[in-house]
Coordinates of C-alpha atoms in Angstrom, one line a residue:
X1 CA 131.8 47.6 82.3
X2 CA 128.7 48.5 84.3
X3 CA 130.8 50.3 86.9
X4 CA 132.3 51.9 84.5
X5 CA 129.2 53.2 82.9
X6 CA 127.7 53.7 86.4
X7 CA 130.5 56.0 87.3
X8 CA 129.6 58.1 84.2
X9 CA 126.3 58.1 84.9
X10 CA 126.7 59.5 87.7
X11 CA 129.4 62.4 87.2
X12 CA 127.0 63.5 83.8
X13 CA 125.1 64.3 87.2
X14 CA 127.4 66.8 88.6
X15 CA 126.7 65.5 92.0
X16 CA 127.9 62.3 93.3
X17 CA 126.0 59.9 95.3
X18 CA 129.7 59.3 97.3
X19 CA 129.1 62.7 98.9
X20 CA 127.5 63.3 102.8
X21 CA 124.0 64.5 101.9
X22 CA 122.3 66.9 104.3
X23 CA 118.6 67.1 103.9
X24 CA 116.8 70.7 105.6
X25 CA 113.5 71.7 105.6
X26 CA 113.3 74.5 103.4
X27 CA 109.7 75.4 104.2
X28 CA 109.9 75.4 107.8
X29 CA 113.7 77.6 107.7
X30 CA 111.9 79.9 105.6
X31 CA 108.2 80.1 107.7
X32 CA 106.7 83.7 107.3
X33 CA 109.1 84.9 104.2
X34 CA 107.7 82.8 102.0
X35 CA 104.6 85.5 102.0
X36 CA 107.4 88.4 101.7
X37 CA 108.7 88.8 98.3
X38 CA 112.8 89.2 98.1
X39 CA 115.7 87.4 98.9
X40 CA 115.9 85.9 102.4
X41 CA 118.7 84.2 104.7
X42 CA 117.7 80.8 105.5
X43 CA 121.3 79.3 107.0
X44 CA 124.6 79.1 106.2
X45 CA 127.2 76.5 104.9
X46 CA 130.8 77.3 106.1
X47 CA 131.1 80.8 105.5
X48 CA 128.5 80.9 102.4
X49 CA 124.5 82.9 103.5
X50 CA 121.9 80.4 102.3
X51 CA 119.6 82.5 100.8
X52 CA 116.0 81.4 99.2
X53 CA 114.6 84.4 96.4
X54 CA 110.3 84.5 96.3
X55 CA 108.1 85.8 94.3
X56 CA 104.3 86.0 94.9
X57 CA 104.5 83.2 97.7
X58 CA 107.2 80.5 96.1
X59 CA 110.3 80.3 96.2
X60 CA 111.8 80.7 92.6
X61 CA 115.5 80.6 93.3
X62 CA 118.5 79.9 95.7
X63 CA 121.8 80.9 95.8
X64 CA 124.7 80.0 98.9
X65 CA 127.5 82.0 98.2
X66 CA 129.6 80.7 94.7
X67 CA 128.9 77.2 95.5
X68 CA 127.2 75.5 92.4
X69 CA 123.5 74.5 93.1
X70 CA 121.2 71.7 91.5
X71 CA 117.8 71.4 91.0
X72 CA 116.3 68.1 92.3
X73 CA 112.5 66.9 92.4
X74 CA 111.1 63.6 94.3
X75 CA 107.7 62.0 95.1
X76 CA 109.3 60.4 98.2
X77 CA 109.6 62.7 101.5
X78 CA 113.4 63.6 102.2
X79 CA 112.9 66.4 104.7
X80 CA 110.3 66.1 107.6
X81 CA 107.9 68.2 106.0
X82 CA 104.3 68.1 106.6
X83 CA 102.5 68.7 102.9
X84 CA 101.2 64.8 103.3
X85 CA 98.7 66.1 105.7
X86 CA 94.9 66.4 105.4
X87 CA 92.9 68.6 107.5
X88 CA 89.1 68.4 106.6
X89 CA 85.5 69.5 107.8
X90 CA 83.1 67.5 106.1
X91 CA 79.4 66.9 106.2
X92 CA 78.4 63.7 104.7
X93 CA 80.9 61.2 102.4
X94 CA 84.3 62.4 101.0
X95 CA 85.9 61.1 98.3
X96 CA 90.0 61.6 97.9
X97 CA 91.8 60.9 95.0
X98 CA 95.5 59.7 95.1
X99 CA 97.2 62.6 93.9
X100 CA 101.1 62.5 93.0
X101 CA 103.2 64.4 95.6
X102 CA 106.3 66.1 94.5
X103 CA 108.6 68.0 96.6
X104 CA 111.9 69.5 95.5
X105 CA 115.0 70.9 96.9
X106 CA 117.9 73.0 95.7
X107 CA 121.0 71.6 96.7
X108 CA 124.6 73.1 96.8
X109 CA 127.8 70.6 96.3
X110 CA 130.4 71.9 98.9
X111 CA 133.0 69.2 97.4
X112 CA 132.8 67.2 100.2
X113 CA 128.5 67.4 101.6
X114 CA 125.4 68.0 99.4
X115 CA 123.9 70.4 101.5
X116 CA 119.9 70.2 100.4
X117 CA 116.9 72.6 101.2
X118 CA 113.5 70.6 100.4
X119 CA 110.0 72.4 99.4
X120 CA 106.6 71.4 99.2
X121 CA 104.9 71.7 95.3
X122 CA 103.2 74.9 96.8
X123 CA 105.9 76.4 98.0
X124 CA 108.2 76.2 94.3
X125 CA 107.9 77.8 91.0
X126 CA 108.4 74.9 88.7
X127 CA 109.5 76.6 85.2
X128 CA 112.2 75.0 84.1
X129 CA 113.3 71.2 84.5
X130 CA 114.0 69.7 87.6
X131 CA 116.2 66.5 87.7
X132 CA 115.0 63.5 89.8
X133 CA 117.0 62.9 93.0
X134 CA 119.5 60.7 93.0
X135 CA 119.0 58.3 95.8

């Protein structure tokens, strides 16, 4: 009974866990562009142009060819990016405050991988929902 529900957990998804995942760095393939609005080519899967759309610095879209894409959000780090870094110049006592860290990717289900591309909260327009990743 629980696999069984499981399994339809899991397909109500559209992305199964079964699949190879492939976690890039969005923010890193995309460096400079993200300060250039339009569509930009960030990589390829097979024969399909990764490309990530921006707006006024974030990144509010990705398409790869007609492969079907998902929306995923996480507070744990996926891709080696760098947004848990502090750089500060203080004088005198600093107080931080544990803040939440989201990052979220946009991943595309080639039937066999799930190819993702992770970003950084400042780097992502987050209008509509974004489902939690599916560890």
């Amino acid at each position: 009974m629980a696999l069984a529900i499981g399994t339809s957990l899991l397909s109500a998804t559209g992305f199964a866990l079964a699949k190879n995942a492939h976690h890039n760095n969005g923010h890193n393939l995309l460096g400079a562009k993200i300060h250039k609005n339009g569509k930009h080519g960030i990589g390829k899967i097979g024969a399909n142009a990764v490309v990530a759309e921006v707006s006024n610095d974030k990144v509010i879209g990705m398409s790869a060819g007609n492969l079907p894409v998902k929306r995923f959000k996480s507070n744990k780090k996926i891709a080696d990016l760098n947004g848990d870094k502090l750089q500060v110049a203080a004088n005198g006592e600093l107080h931080l405050a544990q803040v939440d860290t989201f990052y979220y990717a946009y991943c595309f289900d080639t039937g066999v991988d799930l190819e993702c591309y992770w970003y950084p909260a400042a780097d992502v327009m987050e209008t509509d929902p974004w489902s939690p990743y599916p560890y």
